[in-house]
Tab-separated table of N, CA and C in Angstrom:
chain	number	residue	atom	x	y	z
A	1	UNK	N	-7.435	-0.721	-4.040
A	1	UNK	CA	-7.291	0.278	-3.022
A	1	UNK	C	-8.348	1.349	-3.153
A	2	UNK	N	-9.186	1.201	-4.173
A	2	UNK	CA	-10.362	2.029	-4.257
A	2	UNK	C	-10.284	3.263	-5.121
A	3	UNK	N	-9.164	3.534	-5.756
A	3	UNK	CA	-9.081	4.746	-6.558
A	3	UNK	C	-8.595	4.430	-7.968
A	4	UNK	N	-7.321	4.185	-8.113
A	4	UNK	CA	-6.745	3.919	-9.424
A	4	UNK	C	-6.802	2.440	-9.769
A	5	UNK	N	-6.912	2.159	-11.041
A	5	UNK	CA	-6.798	0.795	-11.526
A	5	UNK	C	-5.321	0.446	-11.655
A	6	UNK	N	-4.940	-0.739	-11.214
A	6	UNK	CA	-3.551	-1.176	-11.312
A	6	UNK	C	-3.493	-2.420	-12.179
A	7	UNK	N	-2.393	-2.552	-12.908
A	7	UNK	CA	-2.213	-3.700	-13.789
A	7	UNK	C	-0.762	-4.120	-13.755
A	8	UNK	N	-0.514	-5.413	-14.012
A	8	UNK	CA	0.843	-5.949	-13.996
A	8	UNK	C	0.827	-7.339	-14.600
A	9	UNK	N	2.009	-7.831	-14.924
A	9	UNK	CA	2.200	-9.213	-15.357
A	9	UNK	C	2.880	-9.963	-14.221
A	10	UNK	N	2.703	-11.272	-14.209
A	10	UNK	CA	3.363	-12.077	-13.187
A	10	UNK	C	3.655	-13.459	-13.730
A	11	UNK	N	4.645	-14.107	-13.144
A	11	UNK	CA	4.994	-15.492	-13.450
A	11	UNK	C	5.069	-16.240	-12.135
A	12	UNK	N	4.390	-17.380	-12.074
A	12	UNK	CA	4.454	-18.255	-10.907
A	12	UNK	C	5.585	-19.246	-11.158
A	13	UNK	N	6.460	-19.393	-10.181
A	13	UNK	CA	7.589	-20.303	-10.296
A	13	UNK	C	7.449	-21.412	-9.259
A	14	UNK	N	8.414	-22.299	-9.219
A	14	UNK	CA	8.413	-23.410	-8.252
A	14	UNK	C	8.582	-22.904	-6.830
A	15	UNK	N	8.179	-23.715	-5.880
A	15	UNK	CA	8.388	-23.456	-4.446
A	15	UNK	C	7.834	-22.116	-3.979
A	16	UNK	N	6.635	-21.780	-4.436
A	16	UNK	CA	5.943	-20.563	-4.002
A	16	UNK	C	6.705	-19.285	-4.353
A	17	UNK	N	7.372	-19.304	-5.499
A	17	UNK	CA	8.075	-18.120	-5.981
A	17	UNK	C	7.209	-17.430	-7.031
A	18	UNK	N	7.275	-16.104	-7.072
A	18	UNK	CA	6.499	-15.322	-8.038
A	18	UNK	C	7.369	-14.153	-8.502
A	19	UNK	N	7.143	-13.724	-9.744
A	19	UNK	CA	7.863	-12.577	-10.291
A	19	UNK	C	6.854	-11.620	-10.916
A	20	UNK	N	6.865	-10.357	-10.490
A	20	UNK	CA	5.976	-9.326	-11.019
A	20	UNK	C	6.751	-8.415	-11.961
A	21	UNK	N	6.091	-7.988	-13.053
A	21	UNK	CA	6.718	-7.068	-13.993
A	21	UNK	C	5.646	-6.221	-14.673
A	22	UNK	N	6.062	-5.273	-15.482
A	22	UNK	CA	5.175	-4.391	-16.252
A	22	UNK	C	4.073	-3.794	-15.374
A	23	UNK	N	4.462	-3.246	-14.241
A	23	UNK	CA	3.516	-2.703	-13.269
A	23	UNK	C	3.162	-1.273	-13.647
A	24	UNK	N	1.875	-0.986	-13.668
A	24	UNK	CA	1.412	0.360	-13.975
A	24	UNK	C	0.064	0.620	-13.345
A	25	UNK	N	-0.406	1.856	-13.483
A	25	UNK	CA	-1.718	2.200	-12.943
A	25	UNK	C	-2.252	3.426	-13.661
A	26	UNK	N	-3.550	3.663	-13.485
A	26	UNK	CA	-4.110	4.916	-13.946
A	26	UNK	C	-3.549	6.016	-13.047
A	27	UNK	N	-3.743	7.256	-13.417
A	27	UNK	CA	-3.054	8.351	-12.725
A	27	UNK	C	-4.027	9.387	-12.157
A	28	UNK	N	-5.111	8.950	-11.554
A	28	UNK	CA	-6.058	9.887	-10.952
A	28	UNK	C	-5.581	10.280	-9.557
A	29	UNK	N	-5.854	11.520	-9.160
A	29	UNK	CA	-5.555	11.953	-7.797
A	29	UNK	C	-6.718	11.563	-6.898
A	30	UNK	N	-6.411	10.934	-5.788
A	30	UNK	CA	-7.433	10.500	-4.841
A	30	UNK	C	-6.985	10.910	-3.441
A	31	UNK	N	-7.614	11.893	-2.890
A	31	UNK	CA	-7.241	12.436	-1.589
A	31	UNK	C	-7.229	11.342	-0.529
A	32	UNK	N	-6.112	11.217	0.166
A	32	UNK	CA	-6.002	10.267	1.258
A	32	UNK	C	-5.621	8.857	0.858
A	33	UNK	N	-5.477	8.573	-0.425
A	33	UNK	CA	-5.167	7.204	-0.859
A	33	UNK	C	-3.870	7.103	-1.653
A	34	UNK	N	-3.294	8.213	-2.009
A	34	UNK	CA	-2.139	8.197	-2.892
A	34	UNK	C	-0.918	7.540	-2.247
A	35	UNK	N	-0.695	7.758	-0.980
A	35	UNK	CA	0.473	7.194	-0.301
A	35	UNK	C	0.442	5.667	-0.323
A	36	UNK	N	-0.717	5.078	-0.048
A	36	UNK	CA	-0.865	3.626	-0.049
A	36	UNK	C	-0.656	3.066	-1.450
A	37	UNK	N	-1.285	3.666	-2.452
A	37	UNK	CA	-1.151	3.176	-3.816
A	37	UNK	C	0.284	3.308	-4.313
A	38	UNK	N	0.940	4.408	-4.005
A	38	UNK	CA	2.322	4.619	-4.416
A	38	UNK	C	3.239	3.582	-3.764
A	39	UNK	N	3.056	3.353	-2.486
A	39	UNK	CA	3.861	2.369	-1.766
A	39	UNK	C	3.671	0.964	-2.334
A	40	UNK	N	2.428	0.595	-2.611
A	40	UNK	CA	2.136	-0.719	-3.181
A	40	UNK	C	2.837	-0.884	-4.524
A	41	UNK	N	2.715	0.117	-5.406
A	41	UNK	CA	3.330	0.042	-6.731
A	41	UNK	C	4.842	-0.056	-6.687
A	42	UNK	N	5.449	0.579	-5.701
A	42	UNK	CA	6.906	0.530	-5.562
A	42	UNK	C	7.389	-0.783	-4.952
A	43	UNK	N	6.615	-1.361	-4.047
A	43	UNK	CA	7.045	-2.583	-3.361
A	43	UNK	C	6.703	-3.862	-4.128
A	44	UNK	N	5.667	-3.837	-4.962
A	44	UNK	CA	5.238	-5.052	-5.650
A	44	UNK	C	6.352	-5.708	-6.470
A	45	UNK	N	7.186	-4.970	-7.210
A	45	UNK	CA	8.242	-5.639	-7.977
A	45	UNK	C	9.233	-6.415	-7.114
A	46	UNK	N	9.344	-6.067	-5.840
A	46	UNK	CA	10.265	-6.756	-4.937
A	46	UNK	C	9.686	-8.036	-4.348
A	47	UNK	N	8.376	-8.176	-4.368
A	47	UNK	CA	7.735	-9.357	-3.794
A	47	UNK	C	8.073	-10.569	-4.660
A	48	UNK	N	8.639	-11.613	-4.058
A	48	UNK	CA	9.058	-12.773	-4.849
A	48	UNK	C	8.607	-14.109	-4.252
A	49	UNK	N	7.858	-14.062	-3.162
A	49	UNK	CA	7.331	-15.278	-2.537
A	49	UNK	C	5.835	-15.103	-2.294
A	50	UNK	N	5.081	-16.176	-2.426
A	50	UNK	CA	3.656	-16.086	-2.141
A	50	UNK	C	3.204	-17.297	-1.335
A	51	UNK	N	2.112	-17.106	-0.587
A	51	UNK	CA	1.486	-18.185	0.172
A	51	UNK	C	-0.014	-17.951	0.132
A	52	UNK	N	-0.765	-19.024	-0.112
A	52	UNK	CA	-2.226	-18.964	-0.096
A	52	UNK	C	-2.704	-19.836	1.054
A	53	UNK	N	-3.461	-19.212	1.963
A	53	UNK	CA	-4.052	-19.932	3.096
A	53	UNK	C	-5.509	-19.530	3.192
A	54	UNK	N	-6.405	-20.454	2.858
A	54	UNK	CA	-7.831	-20.140	2.886
A	54	UNK	C	-8.147	-18.982	1.963
A	55	UNK	N	-8.700	-17.915	2.521
A	55	UNK	CA	-9.079	-16.733	1.736
A	55	UNK	C	-7.978	-15.670	1.708
A	56	UNK	N	-6.790	-16.010	2.180
A	56	UNK	CA	-5.706	-15.035	2.273
A	56	UNK	C	-4.580	-15.323	1.292
A	57	UNK	N	-4.042	-14.268	0.694
A	57	UNK	CA	-2.848	-14.313	-0.129
A	57	UNK	C	-1.799	-13.458	0.568
A	58	UNK	N	-0.630	-14.014	0.798
A	58	UNK	CA	0.468	-13.271	1.398
A	58	UNK	C	1.618	-13.205	0.407
A	59	UNK	N	2.115	-11.997	0.157
A	59	UNK	CA	3.292	-11.779	-0.674
A	59	UNK	C	4.422	-11.305	0.225
A	60	UNK	N	5.646	-11.723	-0.088
A	60	UNK	CA	6.785	-11.353	0.740
A	60	UNK	C	8.043	-11.246	-0.116
A	61	UNK	N	8.982	-10.437	0.363
A	61	UNK	CA	10.311	-10.377	-0.253
A	61	UNK	C	11.370	-10.856	0.737
A	62	UNK	N	10.950	-11.482	1.812
A	62	UNK	CA	11.859	-11.942	2.850
A	62	UNK	C	12.014	-10.938	3.980
A	63	UNK	N	11.637	-9.661	3.726
A	63	UNK	CA	11.709	-8.614	4.754
A	63	UNK	C	10.338	-7.992	4.983
A	64	UNK	N	9.649	-7.664	3.892
A	64	UNK	CA	8.331	-7.025	3.948
A	64	UNK	C	7.252	-8.031	3.586
A	65	UNK	N	6.042	-7.800	4.104
A	65	UNK	CA	4.900	-8.685	3.846
A	65	UNK	C	3.705	-7.849	3.412
A	66	UNK	N	2.977	-8.352	2.414
A	66	UNK	CA	1.681	-7.799	2.008
A	66	UNK	C	0.667	-8.920	2.167
A	67	UNK	N	-0.437	-8.654	2.857
A	67	UNK	CA	-1.453	-9.684	3.079
A	67	UNK	C	-2.786	-9.191	2.537
A	68	UNK	N	-3.451	-10.035	1.760
A	68	UNK	CA	-4.710	-9.700	1.106
A	68	UNK	C	-5.762	-10.737	1.469
A	69	UNK	N	-7.018	-10.307	1.482
A	69	UNK	CA	-8.140	-11.214	1.716
A	69	UNK	C	-9.043	-11.164	0.485
A	70	UNK	N	-9.621	-12.288	0.109
A	70	UNK	CA	-10.495	-12.365	-1.058
A	70	UNK	C	-11.681	-11.422	-0.881
A	71	UNK	N	-12.034	-10.699	-1.939
A	71	UNK	CA	-13.106	-9.714	-1.876
A	71	UNK	C	-14.466	-10.348	-1.583
A	72	UNK	N	-14.665	-11.597	-1.980
A	72	UNK	CA	-15.964	-12.240	-1.773
A	72	UNK	C	-16.037	-13.027	-0.463
A	73	UNK	N	-15.037	-12.872	0.401
A	73	UNK	CA	-15.035	-13.581	1.665
A	73	UNK	C	-15.914	-12.860	2.664
A	74	UNK	N	-16.731	-13.601	3.380
A	74	UNK	CA	-17.655	-12.998	4.358
A	74	UNK	C	-16.974	-12.762	5.657
């Protein structure tokens, strides 16, 4: 997200299931970015499903969705 470094552990399970734990981040203040980083850190432990399609990774908890694109994708 461009400001703080984030770290976590994860386990990949059967049928596109994933479990995130030990989530943390550095604690720098970044004007205009804190709300997004805070929301991501709070929602990530709830994400328990994943899907990979091409250059996209989608995480979901059955209600909310997070979608990411590979950084090296043109």
